[in-house]
């Protein structure tokens, strides 16, 4: 199964030092101890969310620190507690301590919160050390330090968009153009032998694409690579069905869509019923392909896009459309 990984270091905040001060006022030269306690350090809290689907945030920033507690002050004033740091991670993330590989958390439900590293305790101010035998204590608590942990994050990626199509349709080419993934691309069928994942990152969202080996007619009978890889796209909310557009009229292109649909149905009726977007590829070798789009859309009764993975024409529209659909369900 395809995974996303990151290693991070977290450190909760140190507890603030207690104060050692004495009450001072005109005409009262020897006031009692009035040092307040230090504040507690901030916790590192991990929160599971369904709004993220990759660990991309943690590839970029590795060190995360919560704020320390503020020191205590005179006049019995407490130091403020350090603010907790909440790290949001996708549901499905497993968090291990690198040192001993122990699993510290397994994020399963949206909103689930875990204090992974508690902040240090604030130290006591000297006012707390006053006793019958010591009216002028100078001692104070230093506060306990925060906790530092090295963590490995591990997430089983679930793709948002499954790219399907016959061999050579241009699936891997598209993946390589839209993401940092570098799948093998070659002018012969069955270049892709293993599913590949790619991530499209935008400031506000990420999209995970899965490129799987080509499917051919008769896959259900074991032809080609069979349909063993279809299970990798079974959980994708949408399928991007690519068709080589370099040859054929609209009816022929639509027929190619239906042939693959029938293979999908033989594998799983659920998969066949999934929402599909049709992508006609190789626009660069056939500029009039654009004119066939409305007919292909009408024949297949599906939204149809056209692009070239070589010239790049139409790619941006594909990307925007996928991000939009997955983001808003629109
Ligand atoms: N001219 C042109 N060639 C393309 C385009 N997209 C892909 N190709 C070529 O078509 C061939 C197959 O591309 P791939 O991306 O490997 O196709 P695939 O669907 O992943 O194929 P399999 O992994 O075998 O299922 C390669 O020679 C690509 O260079 C395109 O938009 N225009
Ligand atoms: Mg491929």
XYZ file of C-alpha atoms and ligand atoms in Angstrom:
363
model
C 0.000 0.000 0.000
C 1.157 3.520 -0.720
C 2.179 5.617 2.204
C 3.019 9.128 3.149
C 5.636 9.647 5.845
C 7.194 12.456 7.776
C 9.464 12.761 10.777
C 9.077 15.684 13.098
C 10.416 16.900 16.404
C 8.046 18.373 18.946
C 8.834 20.090 22.204
C 6.335 21.194 24.776
C 6.911 24.462 26.602
C 9.074 24.711 29.725
C 7.331 25.617 32.942
C 7.941 29.225 33.997
C 10.208 29.949 36.958
C 8.564 30.943 40.235
C 9.391 34.427 41.500
C 11.377 35.188 44.643
C 10.291 38.670 45.594
C 9.328 40.484 48.773
C 6.575 42.880 49.464
C 7.891 46.405 49.314
C 6.153 49.597 50.222
C 7.116 52.885 51.778
C 7.270 52.569 55.575
C 7.181 48.740 55.406
C 10.829 47.895 54.837
C 10.581 44.183 55.529
C 7.466 42.865 53.771
C 6.769 39.144 53.431
C 7.551 36.980 50.404
C 5.182 37.658 47.543
C 6.689 35.823 44.539
C 4.011 34.275 42.332
C 4.157 30.908 40.585
C 5.432 30.461 37.075
C 2.955 29.476 34.373
C 2.765 25.973 32.941
C 4.381 25.373 29.561
C 2.168 24.826 26.545
C 1.244 21.271 25.552
C 1.793 19.789 22.123
C -1.596 18.498 21.090
C -2.338 16.442 18.017
C -5.771 16.772 16.482
C -7.169 14.422 13.862
C -9.016 16.008 10.979
C -10.765 14.817 7.863
C -9.867 18.076 6.125
C -6.307 16.974 5.426
C -5.330 13.997 3.320
C -1.537 14.161 3.291
C 1.314 14.945 5.664
C 2.634 17.599 3.271
C 2.645 20.255 5.988
C 5.129 18.185 7.981
C 7.518 17.598 5.121
C 8.159 21.319 5.053
C 8.301 22.175 8.738
C 9.950 19.636 10.995
C 10.345 21.370 14.348
C 7.344 22.350 16.396
C 7.601 24.099 19.749
C 4.914 25.095 22.210
C 5.380 28.325 24.188
C 6.984 28.237 27.649
C 5.109 29.399 30.732
C 5.954 32.937 31.793
C 7.892 33.419 35.022
C 6.028 34.352 38.180
C 6.182 37.956 39.340
C 6.074 39.963 42.505
C 2.848 40.813 44.320
C 1.812 37.159 44.039
C 1.237 37.513 40.316
C 1.191 34.233 38.423
C 3.050 33.862 35.181
C 0.799 33.147 32.220
C 0.581 29.582 30.939
C 2.248 28.998 27.577
C -0.171 28.600 24.683
C -0.712 25.011 23.574
C 0.339 24.118 20.070
C -2.252 22.112 18.147
C -0.936 20.103 15.204
C -3.619 18.955 12.804
C -3.056 15.673 11.069
C -5.203 13.600 8.761
C -7.325 10.768 10.100
C -5.468 7.527 9.475
C -2.124 8.886 10.686
C -0.170 6.636 13.020
C 2.304 8.380 15.299
C 5.360 6.539 16.553
C 8.186 7.552 18.846
C 11.304 7.101 16.740
C 13.484 6.059 19.689
C 11.684 2.771 20.346
C 9.115 2.652 17.546
C 6.296 2.619 20.055
C 2.918 3.702 18.703
C 1.814 6.743 20.699
C -1.357 7.506 18.777
C -3.529 6.179 16.017
C -5.781 8.901 14.669
C -9.137 7.497 13.706
C -11.908 10.020 14.268
C -12.367 13.609 13.206
C -11.656 15.990 16.069
C -9.873 13.386 18.215
C -7.218 15.116 20.370
C -4.145 13.729 22.072
C -1.667 15.510 24.308
C 1.471 14.009 22.873
C 3.873 16.098 24.980
C 2.627 17.844 28.106
C 4.079 21.221 28.996
C 6.389 21.571 31.997
C 4.861 22.647 35.306
C 5.382 26.182 36.472
C 7.680 26.607 39.497
C 6.332 27.796 42.813
C 6.920 31.368 43.855
C 8.657 32.046 47.164
C 5.339 33.044 48.751
C 4.590 29.318 48.865
C 7.710 28.517 50.823
C 6.811 30.696 53.768
C 6.461 28.724 56.986
C 6.543 29.306 60.721
C 10.273 28.695 60.773
C 11.086 30.613 57.616
C 9.317 33.923 57.235
C 11.630 35.170 54.486
C 12.158 32.245 52.100
C 14.367 33.046 49.164
C 13.806 29.754 47.418
C 11.526 29.323 44.453
C 10.638 26.486 42.080
C 12.523 26.611 38.772
C 9.682 24.961 36.837
C 10.028 21.634 35.039
C 11.296 21.503 31.492
C 9.121 20.639 28.503
C 9.310 17.269 26.786
C 11.088 16.752 23.498
C 10.007 13.893 21.227
C 11.044 12.704 17.808
C 8.049 11.319 16.000
C 7.449 9.378 12.857
C 4.144 10.045 11.149
C 2.801 7.417 8.846
C -0.315 7.734 6.744
C -1.874 5.276 4.380
C -2.785 7.468 1.458
C -6.217 7.253 -0.008
C -6.439 8.846 -3.406
C -9.131 11.382 -4.201
C -8.978 10.758 -7.916
C -8.279 7.437 -9.605
C -6.869 7.749 -13.131
C -8.056 4.869 -15.268
C -7.815 4.078 -18.966
C -6.405 1.729 -21.539
C -2.652 1.222 -21.737
C -0.873 4.129 -23.413
C -3.768 6.527 -22.836
C -1.406 8.957 -21.123
C -2.244 8.310 -17.471
C 1.306 8.413 -16.147
C 2.129 11.399 -18.322
C -0.740 13.289 -16.727
C 0.326 12.294 -13.213
C 3.857 13.490 -13.895
C 2.592 16.824 -15.199
C 0.237 17.521 -12.315
C 2.375 16.307 -9.423
C 5.950 15.740 -8.364
C 5.540 12.005 -8.974
C 7.891 10.614 -11.608
C 6.252 7.481 -12.964
C 7.796 5.643 -15.881
C 6.361 6.787 -19.204
C 6.933 4.885 -22.432
C 5.284 4.376 -25.817
C 4.255 0.801 -25.147
C 1.373 -0.703 -23.188
C 1.756 -1.752 -19.571
C 4.537 0.654 -18.776
C 3.049 1.168 -15.349
C 3.212 -2.063 -13.362
C 2.467 -0.730 -9.915
C 0.031 1.939 -8.809
C 1.627 5.349 -8.356
C 0.421 8.222 -6.278
C 0.943 11.899 -6.851
C -0.039 14.886 -4.777
C -1.198 18.247 -6.084
C -0.511 20.885 -3.495
C -2.285 24.179 -3.343
C -2.090 26.560 -0.394
C -5.610 25.697 0.671
C -5.858 22.032 -0.245
C -4.107 18.951 -1.489
C -5.353 16.387 -3.919
C -4.064 12.841 -4.158
C -4.115 11.178 -7.576
C -3.628 7.481 -8.223
C -2.264 6.245 -11.536
C -2.819 2.548 -12.059
C -1.709 0.123 -14.772
C -3.795 0.170 -17.940
C -6.903 -1.985 -18.099
C -7.874 -3.771 -21.302
C -10.948 -5.516 -22.566
C -10.978 -8.985 -21.057
C -9.104 -7.868 -17.929
C -11.739 -9.698 -15.909
C -10.631 -12.895 -17.669
C -7.038 -12.181 -16.767
C -6.035 -10.389 -19.960
C -3.317 -7.778 -19.695
C -2.451 -7.214 -16.087
C -5.977 -8.165 -15.137
C -7.951 -5.906 -12.903
C -6.103 -6.596 -9.675
C -5.140 -2.930 -9.435
C -8.680 -1.647 -9.558
C -8.970 -2.104 -5.826
C -6.541 0.820 -5.507
C -9.145 3.144 -6.964
C -12.159 1.569 -5.296
C -12.184 4.127 -2.537
C -11.575 7.177 -4.719
C -14.596 9.464 -4.825
C -14.082 10.110 -8.530
C -12.434 8.505 -11.497
C -10.667 10.368 -14.259
C -11.148 8.167 -17.273
C -8.533 8.899 -19.917
C -8.989 8.081 -23.563
C -6.300 8.443 -26.204
C -7.826 11.088 -28.444
C -5.255 10.925 -31.238
C -7.527 8.802 -33.449
C -11.224 8.136 -33.932
C -14.419 10.142 -34.152
C -16.659 10.968 -31.208
C -18.561 7.684 -31.462
C -15.360 5.681 -31.439
C -13.982 7.599 -28.487
C -17.228 7.059 -26.585
C -17.155 3.368 -27.460
C -13.690 3.113 -25.916
C -15.144 4.572 -22.741
C -17.921 1.977 -22.718
C -15.543 -0.944 -23.253
C -13.625 0.026 -20.163
C -16.862 0.661 -18.275
C -17.904 -2.921 -18.944
C -14.617 -4.176 -17.494
C -15.160 -2.031 -14.431
C -18.659 -3.424 -14.020
C -17.347 -6.978 -14.162
C -14.937 -6.155 -11.382
C -17.319 -4.206 -9.203
C -20.711 -2.649 -9.976
C -19.962 -0.053 -7.333
C -16.813 1.002 -9.113
C -18.665 1.181 -12.416
C -21.266 3.455 -10.838
C -18.690 5.910 -9.578
C -18.644 9.419 -10.933
C -16.343 9.735 -13.922
C -14.801 12.636 -15.709
C -13.658 11.840 -19.209
C -10.259 13.177 -20.263
C -9.408 13.103 -23.958
C -5.618 13.095 -24.230
C -2.986 13.920 -26.851
C -4.610 17.136 -27.996
C -1.246 18.243 -29.391
C -1.293 15.649 -32.164
C -4.846 16.493 -33.094
C -5.985 20.066 -32.471
C -9.509 19.397 -33.844
C -10.071 17.050 -30.883
C -11.564 20.024 -29.058
C -14.501 19.968 -31.475
C -15.392 16.393 -30.476
C -15.728 17.254 -26.803
C -19.455 18.162 -26.814
C -20.336 14.965 -28.719
C -18.276 12.728 -26.444
C -19.887 14.407 -23.444
C -23.359 13.853 -24.897
C -22.720 10.219 -25.842
C -21.146 9.272 -22.530
C -23.363 11.628 -20.497
C -20.267 12.709 -18.617
C -18.296 15.850 -18.172
C -15.524 15.728 -20.760
C -12.221 17.571 -20.708
C -9.454 17.643 -23.263
C -5.745 18.220 -22.777
C -2.239 17.390 -23.838
C 0.228 15.997 -21.366
C 2.985 16.924 -23.816
C 2.232 20.544 -24.744
C 0.507 21.192 -21.410
C -2.565 22.666 -23.079
C -5.706 22.152 -20.994
C -3.794 20.810 -17.980
C -4.580 23.727 -15.770
C -8.286 23.305 -16.446
C -8.079 19.613 -15.531
C -6.301 20.438 -12.298
C -8.711 23.230 -11.370
C -11.706 21.085 -12.119
C -10.466 18.163 -10.013
C -9.585 20.428 -7.104
C -12.982 22.029 -7.334
C -14.904 18.770 -7.470
C -13.009 17.118 -4.665
C -13.019 20.272 -2.541
C -16.678 21.184 -2.819
C -18.257 18.096 -4.309
C -19.355 20.354 -7.208
N 1.731 13.393 -28.227
C 1.357 13.037 -27.009
N 1.836 11.902 -26.494
C 1.450 11.570 -25.242
C 0.571 12.363 -24.473
N 0.363 11.761 -23.286
C 1.115 10.625 -23.305
N 1.759 10.509 -24.491
C 2.658 9.425 -24.906
O 1.924 8.226 -24.910
C 2.730 7.147 -24.453
C 2.086 6.474 -23.252
O 2.042 7.399 -22.165
P 1.934 6.925 -20.666
O 1.728 8.141 -19.849
O 3.043 6.010 -20.312
O 0.579 6.099 -20.763
P -0.122 5.228 -19.616
O -1.596 5.418 -19.789
O 0.429 5.513 -18.300
O 0.262 3.768 -20.109
P 0.340 2.381 -19.234
O 1.132 2.665 -18.003
O 1.022 1.448 -20.144
O -1.081 2.003 -18.956
C 4.099 7.739 -24.147
O 4.913 7.581 -25.273
C 3.787 9.215 -23.924
O 4.880 10.043 -24.239
C 0.075 13.567 -25.060
O -0.705 14.324 -24.487
N 0.516 13.847 -26.329
Mg 1.359 4.362 -17.027
